[in-house]
PDB file of C-alpha atoms in Angstrom:
ATOM      1  CA  MET A   1      -5.920 -50.905  73.884  1.00 36.00           C
ATOM      2  CA  SER A   2      -6.447 -47.646  75.568  1.00 42.00           C
ATOM      3  CA  TYR A   3     -10.031 -46.399  77.048  1.00 45.00           C
ATOM      4  CA  ALA A   4     -11.176 -42.824  78.249  1.00 50.00           C
ATOM      5  CA  GLY A   5     -11.223 -43.883  81.551  1.00 51.00           C
ATOM      6  CA  THR A   6     -11.602 -41.894  84.887  1.00 55.00           C
ATOM      7  CA  GLY A   7      -8.839 -42.110  87.407  1.00 63.00           C
ATOM      8  CA  ASN A   8      -7.732 -46.095  88.081  1.00 74.00           C
ATOM      9  CA  ASP A   9     -11.012 -47.582  86.770  1.00 78.00           C
ATOM     10  CA  ALA A  10     -10.886 -50.756  85.237  1.00 88.00           C
ATOM     11  CA  PRO A  11     -12.554 -51.019  82.000  1.00 92.00           C
ATOM     12  CA  VAL A  12     -15.556 -52.874  83.381  1.00 94.00           C
ATOM     13  CA  GLU A  13     -15.942 -49.769  85.648  1.00 91.00           C
ATOM     14  CA  HIS A  14     -15.588 -47.492  82.818  1.00 91.00           C
ATOM     15  CA  VAL A  15     -18.264 -49.328  80.847  1.00 92.00           C
ATOM     16  CA  GLN A  16     -20.609 -49.483  83.874  1.00 91.00           C
ATOM     17  CA  ARG A  17     -20.394 -45.952  84.490  1.00 89.00           C
ATOM     18  CA  LEU A  18     -21.131 -45.281  80.796  1.00 91.00           C
ATOM     19  CA  LEU A  19     -24.383 -47.622  80.930  1.00 92.00           C
ATOM     20  CA  SER A  20     -25.492 -45.498  83.936  1.00 91.00           C
ATOM     21  CA  GLY A  21     -25.471 -42.088  81.698  1.00 92.00           C
ATOM     22  CA  PHE A  22     -29.174 -42.200  80.784  1.00 92.00           C
ATOM     23  CA  TRP A  23     -29.744 -42.115  84.608  1.00 94.00           C
ATOM     24  CA  HIS A  24     -27.586 -38.668  84.596  1.00 95.00           C
ATOM     25  CA  SER A  25     -29.569 -37.300  81.808  1.00 95.00           C
ATOM     26  CA  GLN A  26     -32.885 -37.838  83.521  1.00 96.00           C
ATOM     27  CA  ILE A  27     -31.365 -36.200  86.868  1.00 97.00           C
ATOM     28  CA  ILE A  28     -30.454 -33.027  84.747  1.00 97.00           C
ATOM     29  CA  PHE A  29     -33.850 -33.150  83.112  1.00 97.00           C
ATOM     30  CA  VAL A  30     -35.889 -33.008  85.832  1.00 98.00           C
ATOM     31  CA  LEU A  31     -33.764 -30.614  87.517  1.00 98.00           C
ATOM     32  CA  ALA A  32     -34.273 -28.299  84.369  1.00 97.00           C
ATOM     33  CA  ARG A  33     -37.726 -29.045  84.406  1.00 97.00           C
ATOM     34  CA  LEU A  34     -38.576 -28.088  87.842  1.00 98.00           C
ATOM     35  CA  ARG A  35     -36.252 -24.985  87.825  1.00 98.00           C
ATOM     36  CA  VAL A  36     -34.354 -26.419  90.883  1.00 98.00           C
ATOM     37  CA  ALA A  37     -31.390 -24.359  90.206  1.00 98.00           C
ATOM     38  CA  ASP A  38     -33.279 -20.999  89.836  1.00 97.00           C
ATOM     39  CA  GLU A  39     -34.794 -21.863  93.312  1.00 98.00           C
ATOM     40  CA  LEU A  40     -31.373 -22.323  94.495  1.00 98.00           C
ATOM     41  CA  ALA A  41     -29.828 -19.063  92.901  1.00 96.00           C
ATOM     42  CA  ALA A  42     -29.821 -17.235  96.211  1.00 95.00           C
ATOM     43  CA  GLY A  43     -27.955 -19.925  98.232  1.00 96.00           C
ATOM     44  CA  PRO A  44     -28.618 -23.148 100.224  1.00 97.00           C
ATOM     45  CA  ARG A  45     -32.301 -24.091 101.227  1.00 97.00           C
ATOM     46  CA  PRO A  46     -33.953 -27.080 103.091  1.00 98.00           C
ATOM     47  CA  VAL A  47     -35.424 -29.374 100.941  1.00 98.00           C
ATOM     48  CA  ARG A  48     -38.725 -29.003 102.309  1.00 97.00           C
ATOM     49  CA  ASP A  49     -39.034 -25.400 101.321  1.00 97.00           C
ATOM     50  CA  LEU A  50     -37.407 -26.071  98.018  1.00 98.00           C
ATOM     51  CA  ALA A  51     -40.024 -28.800  97.233  1.00 98.00           C
ATOM     52  CA  ALA A  52     -43.062 -26.455  97.908  1.00 98.00           C
ATOM     53  CA  ALA A  53     -41.227 -23.948  95.568  1.00 98.00           C
ATOM     54  CA  VAL A  54     -40.936 -26.084  92.634  1.00 98.00           C
ATOM     55  CA  GLY A  55     -44.157 -28.517  93.140  1.00 97.00           C
ATOM     56  CA  ALA A  56     -42.187 -31.370  94.348  1.00 98.00           C
ATOM     57  CA  HIS A  57     -42.850 -34.660  96.673  1.00 98.00           C
ATOM     58  CA  PRO A  58     -40.228 -33.707  99.460  1.00 97.00           C
ATOM     59  CA  GLY A  59     -39.063 -37.106 100.030  1.00 97.00           C
ATOM     60  CA  ALA A  60     -38.715 -37.876  96.235  1.00 98.00           C
ATOM     61  CA  LEU A  61     -37.418 -34.256  95.591  1.00 98.00           C
ATOM     62  CA  LEU A  62     -34.527 -34.985  98.304  1.00 98.00           C
ATOM     63  CA  ARG A  63     -33.516 -38.273  96.472  1.00 98.00           C
ATOM     64  CA  LEU A  64     -32.986 -36.359  93.544  1.00 98.00           C
ATOM     65  CA  LEU A  65     -30.754 -33.855  94.995  1.00 98.00           C
ATOM     66  CA  ARG A  66     -28.573 -36.783  96.625  1.00 97.00           C
ATOM     67  CA  ALA A  67     -28.567 -38.118  93.184  1.00 97.00           C
ATOM     68  CA  ALA A  68     -27.393 -34.877  91.903  1.00 97.00           C
ATOM     69  CA  ALA A  69     -24.827 -34.480  94.216  1.00 97.00           C
ATOM     70  CA  THR A  70     -23.481 -37.757  92.889  1.00 95.00           C
ATOM     71  CA  ILE A  71     -22.546 -36.387  89.677  1.00 95.00           C
ATOM     72  CA  GLY A  72     -21.468 -33.022  90.904  1.00 97.00           C
ATOM     73  CA  LEU A  73     -24.372 -30.856  90.521  1.00 98.00           C
ATOM     74  CA  MET A  74     -25.500 -30.129  94.121  1.00 97.00           C
ATOM     75  CA  ALA A  75     -24.040 -30.205  97.608  1.00 97.00           C
ATOM     76  CA  GLU A  76     -25.365 -31.108 100.907  1.00 97.00           C
ATOM     77  CA  THR A  77     -24.428 -28.406 103.359  1.00 97.00           C
ATOM     78  CA  GLU A  78     -26.113 -29.530 106.323  1.00 96.00           C
ATOM     79  CA  PRO A  79     -28.982 -32.229 106.776  1.00 96.00           C
ATOM     80  CA  ASP A  80     -31.187 -32.035 103.917  1.00 96.00           C
ATOM     81  CA  HIS A  81     -30.105 -28.792 102.904  1.00 98.00           C
ATOM     82  CA  TYR A  82     -28.318 -28.456  99.356  1.00 98.00           C
ATOM     83  CA  ARG A  83     -26.932 -25.803  97.220  1.00 97.00           C
ATOM     84  CA  LEU A  84     -25.708 -25.372  93.657  1.00 98.00           C
ATOM     85  CA  THR A  85     -22.211 -26.531  92.453  1.00 97.00           C
ATOM     86  CA  GLU A  86     -20.514 -24.517  90.017  1.00 97.00           C
ATOM     87  CA  ALA A  87     -21.628 -27.066  87.287  1.00 97.00           C
ATOM     88  CA  GLY A  88     -25.314 -27.027  88.644  1.00 97.00           C
ATOM     89  CA  GLY A  89     -25.162 -23.359  88.092  1.00 97.00           C
ATOM     90  CA  CYS A  90     -25.303 -23.948  84.475  1.00 96.00           C
ATOM     91  CA  LEU A  91     -28.865 -24.782  84.873  1.00 97.00           C
ATOM     92  CA  ARG A  92     -29.711 -21.369  85.948  1.00 96.00           C
ATOM     93  CA  SER A  93     -32.068 -19.672  83.432  1.00 93.00           C
ATOM     94  CA  ASP A  94     -30.148 -16.308  84.040  1.00 92.00           C
ATOM     95  CA  SER A  95     -26.617 -18.356  83.996  1.00 90.00           C
ATOM     96  CA  PRO A  96     -24.030 -17.019  81.301  1.00 86.00           C
ATOM     97  CA  THR A  97     -23.636 -20.353  80.443  1.00 88.00           C
ATOM     98  CA  ALA A  98     -26.990 -21.548  80.827  1.00 92.00           C
ATOM     99  CA  ILE A  99     -28.139 -24.686  79.368  1.00 94.00           C
ATOM    100  CA  ARG A 100     -31.368 -25.167  80.812  1.00 96.00           C
ATOM    101  CA  GLU A 101     -33.137 -25.469  77.724  1.00 94.00           C
ATOM    102  CA  LEU A 102     -30.969 -28.111  76.101  1.00 95.00           C
ATOM    103  CA  ALA A 103     -31.597 -29.732  79.221  1.00 97.00           C
ATOM    104  CA  VAL A 104     -35.326 -29.893  78.846  1.00 96.00           C
ATOM    105  CA  ALA A 105     -35.005 -30.147  75.225  1.00 95.00           C
ATOM    106  CA  TYR A 106     -32.708 -33.434  75.478  1.00 95.00           C
ATOM    107  CA  GLY A 107     -34.157 -34.769  78.203  1.00 94.00           C
ATOM    108  CA  SER A 108     -37.825 -34.598  76.654  1.00 93.00           C
ATOM    109  CA  PRO A 109     -40.224 -37.704  76.473  1.00 94.00           C
ATOM    110  CA  THR A 110     -39.895 -37.522  72.432  1.00 95.00           C
ATOM    111  CA  VAL A 111     -36.304 -37.587  72.357  1.00 95.00           C
ATOM    112  CA  TRP A 112     -35.880 -40.459  74.999  1.00 93.00           C
ATOM    113  CA  ARG A 113     -38.478 -42.574  72.815  1.00 94.00           C
ATOM    114  CA  LEU A 114     -35.993 -41.829  69.604  1.00 95.00           C
ATOM    115  CA  VAL A 115     -32.751 -42.358  71.075  1.00 94.00           C
ATOM    116  CA  GLY A 116     -34.201 -45.519  72.907  1.00 93.00           C
ATOM    117  CA  ASP A 117     -35.016 -47.066  69.320  1.00 95.00           C
ATOM    118  CA  PHE A 118     -31.316 -46.274  68.081  1.00 93.00           C
ATOM    119  CA  GLU A 119     -31.017 -49.965  67.138  1.00 95.00           C
ATOM    120  CA  HIS A 120     -33.584 -49.285  64.408  1.00 94.00           C
ATOM    121  CA  SER A 121     -31.426 -46.819  62.475  1.00 94.00           C
ATOM    122  CA  VAL A 122     -28.228 -49.063  62.987  1.00 95.00           C
ATOM    123  CA  ARG A 123     -29.949 -52.052  61.475  1.00 96.00           C
ATOM    124  CA  THR A 124     -31.956 -50.050  58.518  1.00 95.00           C
ATOM    125  CA  GLY A 125     -29.818 -47.175  57.740  1.00 95.00           C
ATOM    126  CA  GLY A 126     -33.031 -45.221  58.198  1.00 93.00           C
ATOM    127  CA  PRO A 127     -33.985 -42.210  60.912  1.00 94.00           C
ATOM    128  CA  VAL A 128     -35.856 -43.486  63.915  1.00 95.00           C
ATOM    129  CA  ALA A 129     -38.633 -40.664  63.932  1.00 95.00           C
ATOM    130  CA  PRO A 130     -41.037 -42.081  61.111  1.00 95.00           C
ATOM    131  CA  ALA A 131     -40.730 -45.769  62.538  1.00 94.00           C
ATOM    132  CA  VAL A 132     -41.629 -44.132  66.098  1.00 94.00           C
ATOM    133  CA  LEU A 133     -43.568 -41.109  65.621  1.00 95.00           C
ATOM    134  CA  GLY A 134     -44.919 -41.837  62.448  1.00 95.00           C
ATOM    135  CA  HIS A 135     -43.462 -38.576  60.644  1.00 94.00           C
ATOM    136  CA  SER A 136     -40.121 -36.763  60.724  1.00 93.00           C
ATOM    137  CA  PHE A 137     -38.812 -35.019  64.096  1.00 93.00           C
ATOM    138  CA  TRP A 138     -39.415 -31.601  62.209  1.00 90.00           C
ATOM    139  CA  GLU A 139     -42.858 -32.347  61.588  1.00 92.00           C
ATOM    140  CA  HIS A 140     -43.270 -33.449  65.198  1.00 94.00           C
ATOM    141  CA  LEU A 141     -41.747 -30.090  66.444  1.00 91.00           C
ATOM    142  CA  ALA A 142     -44.265 -28.323  64.004  1.00 89.00           C
ATOM    143  CA  THR A 143     -47.361 -29.659  65.932  1.00 92.00           C
ATOM    144  CA  HIS A 144     -45.807 -29.344  69.397  1.00 93.00           C
ATOM    145  CA  PRO A 145     -44.776 -25.740  69.810  1.00 91.00           C
ATOM    146  CA  GLU A 146     -43.733 -26.018  73.578  1.00 93.00           C
ATOM    147  CA  GLU A 147     -41.175 -28.682  72.473  1.00 94.00           C
ATOM    148  CA  ALA A 148     -40.419 -26.627  69.377  1.00 91.00           C
ATOM    149  CA  GLU A 149     -39.711 -23.759  71.656  1.00 90.00           C
ATOM    150  CA  HIS A 150     -37.542 -25.606  73.926  1.00 93.00           C
ATOM    151  CA  PHE A 151     -35.669 -27.152  71.241  1.00 92.00           C
ATOM    152  CA  ALA A 152     -34.950 -23.635  69.478  1.00 89.00           C
ATOM    153  CA  LEU A 153     -33.845 -22.124  72.840  1.00 89.00           C
ATOM    154  CA  GLY A 154     -31.524 -24.837  73.665  1.00 92.00           C
ATOM    155  CA  MET A 155     -29.743 -24.768  70.094  1.00 89.00           C
ATOM    156  CA  GLY A 156     -29.603 -21.009  71.277  1.00 87.00           C
ATOM    157  CA  GLU A 157     -27.951 -21.784  74.337  1.00 89.00           C
ATOM    158  CA  GLN A 158     -25.338 -23.840  72.544  1.00 87.00           C
ATOM    159  CA  SER A 159     -24.525 -21.538  70.097  1.00 86.00           C
ATOM    160  CA  ALA A 160     -24.260 -18.758  72.660  1.00 86.00           C
ATOM    161  CA  GLN A 161     -21.161 -21.076  74.094  1.00 85.00           C
ATOM    162  CA  VAL A 162     -19.206 -20.633  70.881  1.00 86.00           C
ATOM    163  CA  ALA A 163     -20.327 -17.141  69.513  1.00 84.00           C
ATOM    164  CA  ALA A 164     -17.735 -15.096  71.017  1.00 80.00           C
ATOM    165  CA  ASP A 165     -14.995 -17.568  69.771  1.00 85.00           C
ATOM    166  CA  VAL A 166     -16.281 -17.750  66.360  1.00 85.00           C
ATOM    167  CA  ALA A 167     -16.781 -14.095  66.236  1.00 81.00           C
ATOM    168  CA  ALA A 168     -13.174 -13.401  67.364  1.00 82.00           C
ATOM    169  CA  THR A 169     -11.550 -16.291  64.930  1.00 87.00           C
ATOM    170  CA  VAL A 170     -13.633 -15.389  61.729  1.00 84.00           C
ATOM    171  CA  ASP A 171     -13.276 -11.884  60.672  1.00 84.00           C
ATOM    172  CA  PRO A 172     -17.168 -11.353  59.679  1.00 85.00           C
ATOM    173  CA  SER A 173     -16.574  -7.837  58.519  1.00 83.00           C
ATOM    174  CA  ALA A 174     -14.734  -8.928  55.362  1.00 83.00           C
ATOM    175  CA  TYR A 175     -18.348 -10.169  54.228  1.00 86.00           C
ATOM    176  CA  GLU A 176     -21.460  -8.113  53.118  1.00 86.00           C
ATOM    177  CA  ARG A 177     -23.888 -11.025  53.767  1.00 87.00           C
ATOM    178  CA  LEU A 178     -23.675 -13.476  56.564  1.00 87.00           C
ATOM    179  CA  VAL A 179     -26.038 -16.802  56.099  1.00 87.00           C
ATOM    180  CA  ASP A 180     -26.740 -18.896  59.324  1.00 88.00           C
ATOM    181  CA  VAL A 181     -28.685 -22.086  58.273  1.00 85.00           C
ATOM    182  CA  GLY A 182     -30.793 -23.860  60.895  1.00 84.00           C
ATOM    183  CA  GLY A 183     -29.538 -20.759  63.428  1.00 85.00           C
ATOM    184  CA  ALA A 184     -32.589 -21.259  65.707  1.00 85.00           C
ATOM    185  CA  TYR A 185     -33.099 -17.590  67.033  1.00 83.00           C
ATOM    186  CA  GLY A 186     -30.048 -15.978  65.592  1.00 86.00           C
ATOM    187  CA  VAL A 187     -27.940 -15.749  68.598  1.00 86.00           C
ATOM    188  CA  LEU A 188     -24.640 -16.752  66.393  1.00 88.00           C
ATOM    189  CA  LEU A 189     -25.839 -14.546  63.663  1.00 87.00           C
ATOM    190  CA  THR A 190     -26.346 -11.773  65.927  1.00 85.00           C
ATOM    191  CA  ALA A 191     -22.766 -12.061  67.668  1.00 85.00           C
ATOM    192  CA  LEU A 192     -21.226 -11.869  64.142  1.00 87.00           C
ATOM    193  CA  LEU A 193     -23.326  -8.971  63.133  1.00 86.00           C
ATOM    194  CA  GLU A 194     -22.077  -6.793  65.845  1.00 84.00           C
ATOM    195  CA  LYS A 195     -18.619  -7.225  64.305  1.00 84.00           C
ATOM    196  CA  ALA A 196     -19.728  -6.294  60.986  1.00 83.00           C
ATOM    197  CA  PRO A 197     -22.026  -3.747  61.435  1.00 81.00           C
ATOM    198  CA  SER A 198     -22.367  -3.001  57.529  1.00 83.00           C
ATOM    199  CA  ALA A 199     -23.375  -6.554  56.665  1.00 84.00           C
ATOM    200  CA  THR A 200     -26.786  -8.099  56.288  1.00 85.00           C
ATOM    201  CA  GLY A 201     -27.508 -11.297  57.975  1.00 85.00           C
ATOM    202  CA  VAL A 202     -29.725 -14.156  56.762  1.00 86.00           C
ATOM    203  CA  LEU A 203     -31.216 -16.510  59.312  1.00 86.00           C
ATOM    204  CA  PHE A 204     -32.545 -19.803  57.705  1.00 86.00           C
ATOM    205  CA  ASP A 205     -34.838 -22.192  59.806  1.00 83.00           C
ATOM    206  CA  ARG A 206     -38.186 -23.416  59.876  1.00 82.00           C
ATOM    207  CA  PRO A 207     -41.190 -20.963  59.755  1.00 81.00           C
ATOM    208  CA  PRO A 208     -42.322 -20.938  63.060  1.00 79.00           C
ATOM    209  CA  VAL A 209     -38.718 -20.426  64.282  1.00 81.00           C
ATOM    210  CA  ILE A 210     -38.205 -17.447  61.970  1.00 80.00           C
ATOM    211  CA  GLU A 211     -41.333 -16.108  63.367  1.00 78.00           C
ATOM    212  CA  ALA A 212     -40.335 -16.085  66.670  1.00 77.00           C
ATOM    213  CA  ALA A 213     -36.620 -15.284  65.858  1.00 79.00           C
ATOM    214  CA  GLY A 214     -37.972 -11.912  64.364  1.00 75.00           C
ATOM    215  CA  GLN A 215     -40.078 -11.193  67.517  1.00 72.00           C
ATOM    216  CA  ARG A 216     -36.743 -11.643  69.497  1.00 70.00           C
ATOM    217  CA  LEU A 217     -35.067  -9.306  67.284  1.00 68.00           C
ATOM    218  CA  LYS A 218     -37.702  -6.912  67.475  1.00 58.00           C
ATOM    219  CA  GLY A 219     -38.584  -7.428  63.818  1.00 46.00           C
ATOM    220  CA  SER A 220     -41.003  -9.885  61.938  1.00 34.00           C
ATOM    221  CA  PRO A 221     -40.921 -11.645  58.660  1.00 38.00           C
ATOM    222  CA  SER A 222     -43.278 -10.353  55.996  1.00 30.00           C
ATOM    223  CA  ARG A 223     -43.861 -13.827  54.527  1.00 30.00           C
ATOM    224  CA  ALA A 224     -42.576 -17.495  54.648  1.00 34.00           C
ATOM    225  CA  GLY A 225     -40.224 -18.994  52.262  1.00 34.00           C
ATOM    226  CA  SER A 226     -39.752 -22.399  50.636  1.00 28.00           C
ATOM    227  CA  THR A 227     -41.784 -25.349  51.577  1.00 27.00           C
ATOM    228  CA  TRP A 228     -38.642 -26.305  54.240  1.00 30.00           C
ATOM    229  CA  SER A 229     -38.055 -23.099  55.451  1.00 37.00           C
ATOM    230  CA  ALA A 230     -38.222 -19.567  55.777  1.00 42.00           C
ATOM    231  CA  ALA A 231     -35.586 -16.552  55.592  1.00 47.00           C
ATOM    232  CA  THR A 232     -35.404 -13.558  57.577  1.00 47.00           C
ATOM    233  CA  SER A 233     -32.682 -10.621  57.047  1.00 46.00           C
ATOM    234  CA  TRP A 234     -31.610  -7.869  59.048  1.00 41.00           C
ATOM    235  CA  LYS A 235     -28.880  -5.257  59.587  1.00 42.00           C
ATOM    236  CA  ARG A 236     -27.639  -4.221  63.278  1.00 39.00           C
ATOM    237  CA  SER A 237     -30.421  -1.928  63.275  1.00 35.00           C
ATOM    238  CA  ARG A 238     -32.704  -5.059  63.740  1.00 35.00           C
ATOM    239  CA  ARG A 239     -35.064  -4.234  60.889  1.00 34.00           C
ATOM    240  CA  ALA A 240     -36.458  -7.220  59.676  1.00 34.00           C
ATOM    241  CA  THR A 241     -37.403  -7.936  55.860  1.00 32.00           C
ATOM    242  CA  CYS A 242     -38.268 -11.316  54.300  1.00 32.00           C
ATOM    243  CA  THR A 243     -35.633 -12.420  51.467  1.00 38.00           C
ATOM    244  CA  CYS A 244     -37.247 -15.585  50.004  1.00 28.00           C
TER     245      CYS A 244
END
């Protein structure tokens, strides 16, 4: 029997490491919420100055940074002075490999509650959200716009990591219409349209997401679509019209 261990860890050490994963997620989440990486973009800073910049308790922030250093996100340059590592740089808002919004979305109290009741789904075969929230996750996002924005931006960050590879692997110019279902703000679809200037792109997602996507793409849908989603199409010119 083999396992995906690290180094010479014994199986029990490997499992213990996995069990501590929820701590790691929350370390990343709090760093992202406080925008610590953005404040360290210019280089190392003393913890007291950093705490004032992000609105945190100096002693508590120091402990957070020490914890972040143990998982490779920060490095101490001198006593109580920290800098970003390459991995920590992914939490910068302006990083080409940014996943700050994804960290905020995944570490949110709502997602935390849903994942925490995972056993419910395993036992019943049903979704967790109705049992915990009283309705679906998507209905929850519809009434919590800040969470919805972080989620959509996080999905866009994930798409950005693969968009170039997808556009290079698939020849989009062979198609007249490209459809991205659940495409958030259209990051992947935009990358494909860059390679297919004569194609029409169709983006399907929830109406609030489509509305925000239209604004980001310098266009706006004229009306919402079905009860589940709206659809917006645009050519490379970014002119937006509703197709549903």
